[in-house]
Amino acid sequence: MEAGKYVIALIDDDRNILTSVFMMLEADGFIVQTYTDGESALQGLLTKPVDLAVLDIKMPRMDGIELLQRLRNRSQMPVIILSSKDEEIDQLMGLRLGADDYITKPFSQRLLLERIRALLRRNEVSNKTDTETSSATNMLVRGNLSLDDLRHQCRWNNKDIQLTVTEFLLTKALALRPGLVKSRDQLIDAAYGENIYVDDRTIDSHIKRIRKKFRQIDPEFNKIETLYGIGYRYKEN
């Protein structure tokens, strides 16, 4: 992955964090934009979209939760939330609003870098186009559901559903094998890759958001089943 072709937005009112992470990402070859409050970040990101945003929760003028909510009304860009360990409710709220990942403060810069690179790789694969490959060979169809890898497109009952890269990969992992139970660990591997630690509640939050999006199209949607203590599965019929 060539870091130099990616633009990262850092949004945090802690200038020490902003400076240190900025220097780390630039040293690794990324192009970096920085913001110290949610309001200016929203204006900047809607004017100059980036490949991925890393945002703090507690910020002046507009906090990270509101910023994420407004961004998700306009964009599916990958988002990583930074939060303190005592902000668990905000972490879960962020995931339910569509954040792809979160990291708690204090954090390892190397961990943040690895999460950024992993999310960009997933997004690149999801959005990759191949003019020599027929779109039909990259379609997954399960009854009313269709998933198109090349276009990163999800449709239910012939209506588009806007999924983030994480939501798309989780939906695909479940729909690939209808009736087969997927544990949370298996879903983490499918959406985040191996050797990436993600709390189980992260998967639960993503599944709730996926269901919500489908039910906005079809209030009777019930294809994703929860097997408490085990995991999830996509219903066969």
mmCIF file with all atom_site columns, C-alpha atoms in Angstrom, residues 11-14 17 36-38 54-68 79-95 97 99 101-105:
data_model
loop_
_atom_site.group_PDB
_atom_site.id
_atom_site.type_symbol
_atom_site.label_atom_id
_atom_site.label_alt_id
_atom_site.label_comp_id
_atom_site.label_asym_id
_atom_site.label_entity_id
_atom_site.label_seq_id
_atom_site.pdbx_PDB_ins_code
_atom_site.Cartn_x
_atom_site.Cartn_y
_atom_site.Cartn_z
_atom_site.occupancy
_atom_site.B_iso_or_equiv
_atom_site.pdbx_formal_charge
_atom_site.auth_seq_id
_atom_site.auth_comp_id
_atom_site.auth_asym_id
_atom_site.auth_atom_id
_atom_site.pdbx_PDB_model_num
ATOM 1  C CA . ILE A 1 11  ? -9.418  15.996 14.408 1.00 0.00 ? 11  ILE A CA 1
ATOM 2  C CA . ASP A 1 12  ? -8.493  16.586 18.059 1.00 0.00 ? 12  ASP A CA 1
ATOM 3  C CA . ASP A 1 13  ? -8.313  19.618 20.329 1.00 0.00 ? 13  ASP A CA 1
ATOM 4  C CA . ASP A 1 14  ? -5.280  18.179 22.153 1.00 0.00 ? 14  ASP A CA 1
ATOM 5  C CA . ILE A 1 17  ? -1.683  14.459 20.249 1.00 0.00 ? 17  ILE A CA 1
ATOM 6  C CA . THR A 1 36  ? -8.889  21.289 16.351 1.00 0.00 ? 36  THR A CA 1
ATOM 7  C CA . ASP A 1 37  ? -12.697 21.401 16.543 1.00 0.00 ? 37  ASP A CA 1
ATOM 8  C CA . GLY A 1 38  ? -15.638 19.575 15.017 1.00 0.00 ? 38  GLY A CA 1
ATOM 9  C CA . VAL A 1 54  ? -9.445  10.029 12.918 1.00 0.00 ? 54  VAL A CA 1
ATOM 10 C CA . LEU A 1 55  ? -11.533 12.039 15.357 1.00 0.00 ? 55  LEU A CA 1
ATOM 11 C CA . ASP A 1 56  ? -11.687 12.675 19.073 1.00 0.00 ? 56  ASP A CA 1
ATOM 12 C CA . ILE A 1 57  ? -15.007 12.600 20.911 1.00 0.00 ? 57  ILE A CA 1
ATOM 13 C CA . LYS A 1 58  ? -14.672 15.562 23.255 1.00 0.00 ? 58  LYS A CA 1
ATOM 14 C CA . MET A 1 59  ? -14.024 18.713 21.235 1.00 0.00 ? 59  MET A CA 1
ATOM 15 C CA . PRO A 1 60  ? -15.214 22.336 21.277 1.00 0.00 ? 60  PRO A CA 1
ATOM 16 C CA . ARG A 1 61  ? -17.866 23.819 18.963 1.00 0.00 ? 61  ARG A CA 1
ATOM 17 C CA . MET A 1 62  ? -19.035 20.342 17.865 1.00 0.00 ? 62  MET A CA 1
ATOM 18 C CA . ASP A 1 63  ? -18.132 17.067 19.537 1.00 0.00 ? 63  ASP A CA 1
ATOM 19 C CA . GLY A 1 64  ? -17.007 13.953 17.679 1.00 0.00 ? 64  GLY A CA 1
ATOM 20 C CA . ILE A 1 65  ? -20.357 12.191 17.963 1.00 0.00 ? 65  ILE A CA 1
ATOM 21 C CA . GLU A 1 66  ? -22.240 15.036 16.278 1.00 0.00 ? 66  GLU A CA 1
ATOM 22 C CA . LEU A 1 67  ? -19.488 15.392 13.698 1.00 0.00 ? 67  LEU A CA 1
ATOM 23 C CA . LEU A 1 68  ? -19.691 11.693 12.851 1.00 0.00 ? 68  LEU A CA 1
ATOM 24 C CA . VAL A 1 79  ? -13.728 6.813  10.443 1.00 0.00 ? 79  VAL A CA 1
ATOM 25 C CA . ILE A 1 80  ? -11.723 5.870  13.533 1.00 0.00 ? 80  ILE A CA 1
ATOM 26 C CA . ILE A 1 81  ? -12.799 7.302  16.877 1.00 0.00 ? 81  ILE A CA 1
ATOM 27 C CA . LEU A 1 82  ? -10.333 8.208  19.628 1.00 0.00 ? 82  LEU A CA 1
ATOM 28 C CA . SER A 1 83  ? -11.846 8.149  23.103 1.00 0.00 ? 83  SER A CA 1
ATOM 29 C CA . SER A 1 84  ? -10.855 7.943  26.754 1.00 0.00 ? 84  SER A CA 1
ATOM 30 C CA . LYS A 1 85  ? -11.445 4.689  28.599 1.00 0.00 ? 85  LYS A CA 1
ATOM 31 C CA . ASP A 1 86  ? -14.205 6.295  30.684 1.00 0.00 ? 86  ASP A CA 1
ATOM 32 C CA . GLU A 1 87  ? -16.233 7.179  27.569 1.00 0.00 ? 87  GLU A CA 1
ATOM 33 C CA . GLU A 1 88  ? -17.658 3.696  26.881 1.00 0.00 ? 88  GLU A CA 1
ATOM 34 C CA . ILE A 1 89  ? -21.150 4.990  26.169 1.00 0.00 ? 89  ILE A CA 1
ATOM 35 C CA . ASP A 1 90  ? -19.726 7.428  23.613 1.00 0.00 ? 90  ASP A CA 1
ATOM 36 C CA . GLN A 1 91  ? -17.700 4.629  22.017 1.00 0.00 ? 91  GLN A CA 1
ATOM 37 C CA . LEU A 1 92  ? -20.824 2.523  21.523 1.00 0.00 ? 92  LEU A CA 1
ATOM 38 C CA . MET A 1 93  ? -22.775 5.540  20.277 1.00 0.00 ? 93  MET A CA 1
ATOM 39 C CA . GLY A 1 94  ? -20.030 6.247  17.762 1.00 0.00 ? 94  GLY A CA 1
ATOM 40 C CA . LEU A 1 95  ? -20.128 2.683  16.461 1.00 0.00 ? 95  LEU A CA 1
ATOM 41 C CA . LEU A 1 97  ? -23.614 5.989  14.154 1.00 0.00 ? 97  LEU A CA 1
ATOM 42 C CA . ALA A 1 99  ? -17.656 4.586  12.974 1.00 0.00 ? 99  ALA A CA 1
ATOM 43 C CA . ASP A 1 101 ? -13.241 1.436  14.568 1.00 0.00 ? 101 ASP A CA 1
ATOM 44 C CA . TYR A 1 102 ? -12.293 3.061  17.856 1.00 0.00 ? 102 TYR A CA 1
ATOM 45 C CA . ILE A 1 103 ? -9.111  3.294  19.921 1.00 0.00 ? 103 ILE A CA 1
ATOM 46 C CA . THR A 1 104 ? -8.966  4.278  23.580 1.00 0.00 ? 104 THR A CA 1
ATOM 47 C CA . LYS A 1 105 ? -6.622  6.892  25.011 1.00 0.00 ? 105 LYS A CA 1
#
